[in-house]
JSON list of C-alpha atoms in Angstrom, two decimals:
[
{"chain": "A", "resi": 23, "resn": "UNK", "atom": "CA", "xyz": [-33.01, 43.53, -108.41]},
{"chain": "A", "resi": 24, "resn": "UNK", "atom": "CA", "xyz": [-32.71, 41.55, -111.90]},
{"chain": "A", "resi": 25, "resn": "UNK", "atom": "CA", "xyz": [-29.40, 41.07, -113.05]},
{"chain": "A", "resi": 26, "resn": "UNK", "atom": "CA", "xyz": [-28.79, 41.70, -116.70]},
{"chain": "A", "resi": 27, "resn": "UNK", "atom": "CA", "xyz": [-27.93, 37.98, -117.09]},
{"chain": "A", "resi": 28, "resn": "UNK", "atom": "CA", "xyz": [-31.37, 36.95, -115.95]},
{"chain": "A", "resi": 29, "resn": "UNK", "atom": "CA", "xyz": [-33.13, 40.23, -117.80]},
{"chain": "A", "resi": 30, "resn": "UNK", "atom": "CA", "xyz": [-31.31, 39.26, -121.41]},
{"chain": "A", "resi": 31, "resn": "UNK", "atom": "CA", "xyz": [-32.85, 35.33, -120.82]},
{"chain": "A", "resi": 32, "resn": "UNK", "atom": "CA", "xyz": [-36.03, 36.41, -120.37]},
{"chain": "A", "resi": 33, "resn": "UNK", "atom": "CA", "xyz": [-35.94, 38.62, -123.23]},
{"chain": "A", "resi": 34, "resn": "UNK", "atom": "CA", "xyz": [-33.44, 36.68, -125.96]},
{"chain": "A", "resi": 35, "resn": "UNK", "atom": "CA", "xyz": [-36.29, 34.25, -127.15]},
{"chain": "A", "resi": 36, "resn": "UNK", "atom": "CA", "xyz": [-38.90, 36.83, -127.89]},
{"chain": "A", "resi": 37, "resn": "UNK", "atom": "CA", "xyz": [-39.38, 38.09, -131.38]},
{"chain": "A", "resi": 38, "resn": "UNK", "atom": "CA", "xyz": [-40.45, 41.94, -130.51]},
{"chain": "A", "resi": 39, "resn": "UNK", "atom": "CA", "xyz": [-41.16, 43.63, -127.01]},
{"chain": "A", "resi": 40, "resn": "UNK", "atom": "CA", "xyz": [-40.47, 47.06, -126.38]},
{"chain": "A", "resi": 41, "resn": "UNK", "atom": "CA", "xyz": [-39.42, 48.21, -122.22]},
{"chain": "A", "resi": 42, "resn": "UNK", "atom": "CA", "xyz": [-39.13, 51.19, -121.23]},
{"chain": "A", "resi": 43, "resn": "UNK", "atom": "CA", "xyz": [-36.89, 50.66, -117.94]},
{"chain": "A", "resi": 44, "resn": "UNK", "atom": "CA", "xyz": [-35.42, 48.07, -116.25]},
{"chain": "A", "resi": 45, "resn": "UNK", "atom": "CA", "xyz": [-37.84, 48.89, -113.41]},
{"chain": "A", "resi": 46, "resn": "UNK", "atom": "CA", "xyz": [-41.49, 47.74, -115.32]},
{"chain": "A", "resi": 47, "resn": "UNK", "atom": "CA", "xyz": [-39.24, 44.19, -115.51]},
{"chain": "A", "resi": 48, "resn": "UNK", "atom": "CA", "xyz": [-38.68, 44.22, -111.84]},
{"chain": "A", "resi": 49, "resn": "UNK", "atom": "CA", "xyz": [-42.16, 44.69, -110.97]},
{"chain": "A", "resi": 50, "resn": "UNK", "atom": "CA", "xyz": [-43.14, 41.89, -113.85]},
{"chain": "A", "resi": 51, "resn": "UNK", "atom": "CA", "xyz": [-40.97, 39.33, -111.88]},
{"chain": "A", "resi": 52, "resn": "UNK", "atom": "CA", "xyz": [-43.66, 39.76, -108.80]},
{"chain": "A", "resi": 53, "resn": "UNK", "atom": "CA", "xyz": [-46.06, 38.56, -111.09]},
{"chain": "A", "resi": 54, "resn": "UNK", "atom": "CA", "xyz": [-48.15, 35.53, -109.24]},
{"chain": "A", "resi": 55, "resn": "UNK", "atom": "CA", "xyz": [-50.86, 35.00, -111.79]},
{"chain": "A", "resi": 56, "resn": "UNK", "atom": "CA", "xyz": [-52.21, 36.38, -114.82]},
{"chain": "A", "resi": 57, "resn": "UNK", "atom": "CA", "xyz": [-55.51, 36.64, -116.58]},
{"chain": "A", "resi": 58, "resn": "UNK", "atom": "CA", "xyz": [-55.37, 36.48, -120.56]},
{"chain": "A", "resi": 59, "resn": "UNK", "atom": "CA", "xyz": [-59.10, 36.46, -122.89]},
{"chain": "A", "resi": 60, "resn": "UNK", "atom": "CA", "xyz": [-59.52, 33.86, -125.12]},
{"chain": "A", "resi": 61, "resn": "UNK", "atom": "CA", "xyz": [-60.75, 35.78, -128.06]},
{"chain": "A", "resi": 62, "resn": "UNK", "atom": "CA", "xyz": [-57.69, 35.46, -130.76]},
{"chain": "A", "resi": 63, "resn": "UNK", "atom": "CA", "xyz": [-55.97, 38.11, -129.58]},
{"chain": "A", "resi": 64, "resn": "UNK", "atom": "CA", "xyz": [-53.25, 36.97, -128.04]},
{"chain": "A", "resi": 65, "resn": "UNK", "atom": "CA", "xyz": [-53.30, 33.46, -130.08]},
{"chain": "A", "resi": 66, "resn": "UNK", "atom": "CA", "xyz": [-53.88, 34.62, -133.37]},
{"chain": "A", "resi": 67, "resn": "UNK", "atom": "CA", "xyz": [-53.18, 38.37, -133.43]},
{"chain": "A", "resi": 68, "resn": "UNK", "atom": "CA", "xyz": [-56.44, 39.06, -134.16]},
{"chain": "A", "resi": 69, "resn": "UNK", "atom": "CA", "xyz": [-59.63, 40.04, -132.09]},
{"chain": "A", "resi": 70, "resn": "UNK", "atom": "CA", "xyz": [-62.72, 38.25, -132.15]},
{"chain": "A", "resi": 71, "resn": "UNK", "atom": "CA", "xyz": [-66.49, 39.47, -130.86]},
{"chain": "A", "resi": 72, "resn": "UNK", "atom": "CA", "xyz": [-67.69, 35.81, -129.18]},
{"chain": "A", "resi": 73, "resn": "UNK", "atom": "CA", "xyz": [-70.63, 37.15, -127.22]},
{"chain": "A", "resi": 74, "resn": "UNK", "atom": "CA", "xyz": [-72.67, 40.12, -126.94]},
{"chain": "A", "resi": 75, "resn": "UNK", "atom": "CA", "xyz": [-74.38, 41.01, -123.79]},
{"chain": "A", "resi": 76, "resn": "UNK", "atom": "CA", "xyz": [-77.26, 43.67, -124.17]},
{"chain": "A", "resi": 77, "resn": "UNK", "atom": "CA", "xyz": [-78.41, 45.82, -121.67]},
{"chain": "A", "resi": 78, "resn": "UNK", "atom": "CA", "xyz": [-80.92, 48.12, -123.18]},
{"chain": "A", "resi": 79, "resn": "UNK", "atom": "CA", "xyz": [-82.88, 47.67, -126.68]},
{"chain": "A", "resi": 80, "resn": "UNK", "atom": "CA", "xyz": [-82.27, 44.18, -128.86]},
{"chain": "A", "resi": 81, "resn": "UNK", "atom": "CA", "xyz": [-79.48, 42.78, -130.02]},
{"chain": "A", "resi": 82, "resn": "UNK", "atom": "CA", "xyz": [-79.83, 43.30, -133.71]},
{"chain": "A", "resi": 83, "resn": "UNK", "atom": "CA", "xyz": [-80.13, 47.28, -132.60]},
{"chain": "A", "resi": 84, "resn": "UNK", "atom": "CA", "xyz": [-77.40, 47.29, -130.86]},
{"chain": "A", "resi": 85, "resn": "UNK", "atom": "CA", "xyz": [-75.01, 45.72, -133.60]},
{"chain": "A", "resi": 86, "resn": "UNK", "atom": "CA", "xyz": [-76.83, 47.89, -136.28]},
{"chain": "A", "resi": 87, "resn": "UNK", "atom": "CA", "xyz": [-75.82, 50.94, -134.14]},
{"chain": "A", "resi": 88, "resn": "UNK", "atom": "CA", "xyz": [-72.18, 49.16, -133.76]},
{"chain": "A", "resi": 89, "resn": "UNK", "atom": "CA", "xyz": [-71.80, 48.33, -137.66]},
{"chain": "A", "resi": 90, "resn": "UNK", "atom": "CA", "xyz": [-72.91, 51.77, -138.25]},
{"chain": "A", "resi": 91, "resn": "UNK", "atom": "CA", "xyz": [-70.55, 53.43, -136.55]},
{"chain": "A", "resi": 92, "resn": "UNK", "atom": "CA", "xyz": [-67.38, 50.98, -136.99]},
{"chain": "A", "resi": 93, "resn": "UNK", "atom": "CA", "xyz": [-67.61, 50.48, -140.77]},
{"chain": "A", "resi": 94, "resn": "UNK", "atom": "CA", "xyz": [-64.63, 52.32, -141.90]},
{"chain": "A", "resi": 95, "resn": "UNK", "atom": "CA", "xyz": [-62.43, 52.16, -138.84]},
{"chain": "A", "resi": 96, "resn": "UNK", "atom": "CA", "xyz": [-59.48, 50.66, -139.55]},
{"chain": "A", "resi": 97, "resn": "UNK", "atom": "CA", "xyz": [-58.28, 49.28, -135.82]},
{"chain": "A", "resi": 98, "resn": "UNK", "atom": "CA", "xyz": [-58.59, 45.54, -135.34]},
{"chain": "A", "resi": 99, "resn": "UNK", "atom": "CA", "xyz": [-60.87, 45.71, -132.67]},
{"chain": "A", "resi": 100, "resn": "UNK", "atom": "CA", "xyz": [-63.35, 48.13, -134.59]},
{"chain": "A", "resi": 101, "resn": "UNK", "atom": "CA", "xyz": [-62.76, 45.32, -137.38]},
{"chain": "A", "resi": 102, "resn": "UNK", "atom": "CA", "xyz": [-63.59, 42.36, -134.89]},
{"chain": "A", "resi": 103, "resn": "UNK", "atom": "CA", "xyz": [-67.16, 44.90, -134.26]},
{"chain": "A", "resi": 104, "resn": "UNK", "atom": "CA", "xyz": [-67.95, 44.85, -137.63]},
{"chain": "A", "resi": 105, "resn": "UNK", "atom": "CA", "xyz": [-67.19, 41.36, -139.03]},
{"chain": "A", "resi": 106, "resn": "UNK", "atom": "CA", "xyz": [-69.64, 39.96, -135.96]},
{"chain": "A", "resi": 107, "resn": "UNK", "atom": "CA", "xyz": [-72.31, 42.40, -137.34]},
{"chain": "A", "resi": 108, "resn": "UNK", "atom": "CA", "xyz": [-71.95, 41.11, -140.61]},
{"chain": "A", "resi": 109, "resn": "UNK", "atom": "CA", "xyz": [-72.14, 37.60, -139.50]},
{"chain": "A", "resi": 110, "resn": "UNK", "atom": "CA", "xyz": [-75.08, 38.42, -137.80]},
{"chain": "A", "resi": 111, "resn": "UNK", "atom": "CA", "xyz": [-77.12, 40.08, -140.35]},
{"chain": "A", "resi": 112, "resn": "UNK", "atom": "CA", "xyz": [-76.89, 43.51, -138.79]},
{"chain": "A", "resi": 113, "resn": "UNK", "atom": "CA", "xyz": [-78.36, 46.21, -141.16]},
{"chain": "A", "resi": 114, "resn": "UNK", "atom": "CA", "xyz": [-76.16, 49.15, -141.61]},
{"chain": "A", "resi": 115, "resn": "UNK", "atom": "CA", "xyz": [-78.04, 52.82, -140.27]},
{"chain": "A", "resi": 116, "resn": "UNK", "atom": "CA", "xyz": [-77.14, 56.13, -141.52]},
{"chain": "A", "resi": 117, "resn": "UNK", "atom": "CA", "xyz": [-75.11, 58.14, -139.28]},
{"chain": "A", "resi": 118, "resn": "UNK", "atom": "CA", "xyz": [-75.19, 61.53, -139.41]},
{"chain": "A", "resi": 119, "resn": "UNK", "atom": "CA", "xyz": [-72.89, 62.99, -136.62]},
{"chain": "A", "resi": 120, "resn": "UNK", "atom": "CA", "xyz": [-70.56, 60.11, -134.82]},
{"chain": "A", "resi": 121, "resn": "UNK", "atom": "CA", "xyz": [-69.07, 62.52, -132.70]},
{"chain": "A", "resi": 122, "resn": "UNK", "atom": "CA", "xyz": [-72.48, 63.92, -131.09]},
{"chain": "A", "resi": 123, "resn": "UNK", "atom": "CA", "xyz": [-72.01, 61.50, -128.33]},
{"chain": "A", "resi": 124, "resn": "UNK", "atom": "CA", "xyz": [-68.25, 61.36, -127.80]}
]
């Protein structure tokens, strides 16, 4: 078990992190590796579409759809959507019922 000594360390040179038990720090310390992306998140705060894989349909349909629907979300990630759209020339479709398929 952490001591408090060794939990307030850890802690003291962080600017914001919320716990909710001593216990989620305990099972953090048997950490052995860790896997971050590499799309601003982390880095800049800010999430960034770098690739788009598509399975069915083109591209361009598939950000059209994407645009479409994420336009006036206000979440960074729905931003992040969007702003790749954009940058890619995605036309914007008219929705008629977003939560038909939810």
């Amino acid at each position: 078990m952490a001591s408090h000594q060794s939990v307030f360390e850890t802690l003291k040179n962080l600017t914001s992190v919320l716990v909710k038990g001593g216990s989620y720090l305990e099972t953090a310390s048997k950490i052995s590796a860790i896997a971050f992306d590499k799309t601003g998140t982390i880095t800049k705060g800010k999430p960034e579409v770098i690739e788009v894989e598509v399975f069915e349909g083109t591209e361009q349909e598939l950000l059209s759809i994407s645009r479409s629907l994420e336009q006036n979300a206000t979440h960074p990630i729905a931003k992040s959507i969007v702003k790749y759209a954009i940058a890619k020339e995605a036309q914007i479709l008219k929705v008629i019922d977003e939560q038909k398929y939810c």
